[in-house]
Amino acid sequence: MLGTIVNTGTIILGCLIGGAAKKVLGEKYNKALFTAMGLGVVGLGLNTVVSNMPDSEYPVLFIASMAIGTLIGTALDLDGRVQRLSERKAGAGAPGEDDGKKKNLGTGIVTASLLFCVGTLSILGPVQSALYGDNTFLFTNAMLDLVTATVFASGYGVGMIFSAGILFAWQGSIYGLTMLIGDFISQEMMTEVSIVGGLMIVGSGLILLDIKDCKTLNMLPSLFVPVIWILISGVF
C-alpha cells in the first residue's frame, strides 16, 4: 500500500498548493484556467477512447455500458446527492456566484477523480504493488497527479482534497482484491473500462467548457458494467 499512500499524499499536497494559489488569482484568470482545463480534459478523454477502441473485442459494449450505467446512476440520483453534499461542505453562503462555485466543486471532484483513477498506471499500479511489491507505476502516477491536483485546486479550491480519498478507496480496493484473488484485471477488461472512462472524461471536459452538463456523476456505474460482463463471460 506504500505506493497508494504516496499517490494519495501527492494529491493532498497538490490540492493545498493549488488552493493557496486560487486565493491570489482573479476572476479573469480563473475563467481562463477553466477553459484550459476543459480543453485538456477533452483531449485526454478522446485520446483514451481512440487509443483503446481498436483493441476492443466487444465493439458495442461501451454503448451498452454507458446506457445501463447512466440509467442506474440517474435512478440513484448520484449527481444530485454529490452536489448537495458539496454544497453542505462548502457551507451556507450568499446566492449567485457563490452557489455556482459550490456546485462546481462537485464537478471538479468527479472530473479530477476520473483523471486520477481511470488510467493504466492507477489500475495496474496497485496490482503490481500487491503481487510483486513494485511501486514504480504508482510513484510515477503520483508525480502526474501532483500536477493535475495543483491545477484543479487552483481553479476549484482546496475542497478538491476529497478526490484524494476517492483515489485511495479505488486503488485500495484493487490492491485488496489482488491480494485475495490474484491478478483479476485482464488486458481485455482494461481496454473496455478505459473506453467507458474516456467517454466520461470527455463529458467532464464539456462541462468545464460550459458546452453541455453531461452529469457524469450519474454515469459512474457505467465503469462497472464492462467489468461484470467480462467476469461473467469468463465463467461461461
C-alpha angles and dihedrals in degrees: 000000000000093000092051092048091052091046091051091047094053090052091052090048092048091050091051092049093045092045090055091048091052090064092063097043119094126223092262092057093044091055091049090049092052091051092050092047091048093053092045093049093049089050093050092047094050091047091052092051097044095045093051102037096079090056095051115117091192107054095186099036093095090055092051090044093052092047097046095040094048092050090052093046092048091049089051090044091225092166093052093046095051093043091052090047092051090050091053091048090051091051130224114312143158119300123252119036095015091055089054091051092051091051092047091057091068091050091049094050093051094045094049092044091054090051091047097045108031104071142087095256095049095046102038093035095074090045092054090046094050097044103037107010088243112145098174094111092048095047090050090048090049092060092049092047091050090063094042093049092049093052095046094045090050086060103035102024136241090309085086085082088090088074088068089064091051091052091048092051091046098049092037091056092050090047092050095047091048091052090051103042107010128238101351096159110094126190087248091058092046091054096051095044091048092054092051092043091049091055090050090050089053089051090052090051091053089054091052090051091049090237100120135353097228093174092223089182088072089053096058095099087061089077091065098049096076090044091054092043094052093045091051094044089051091058094050 
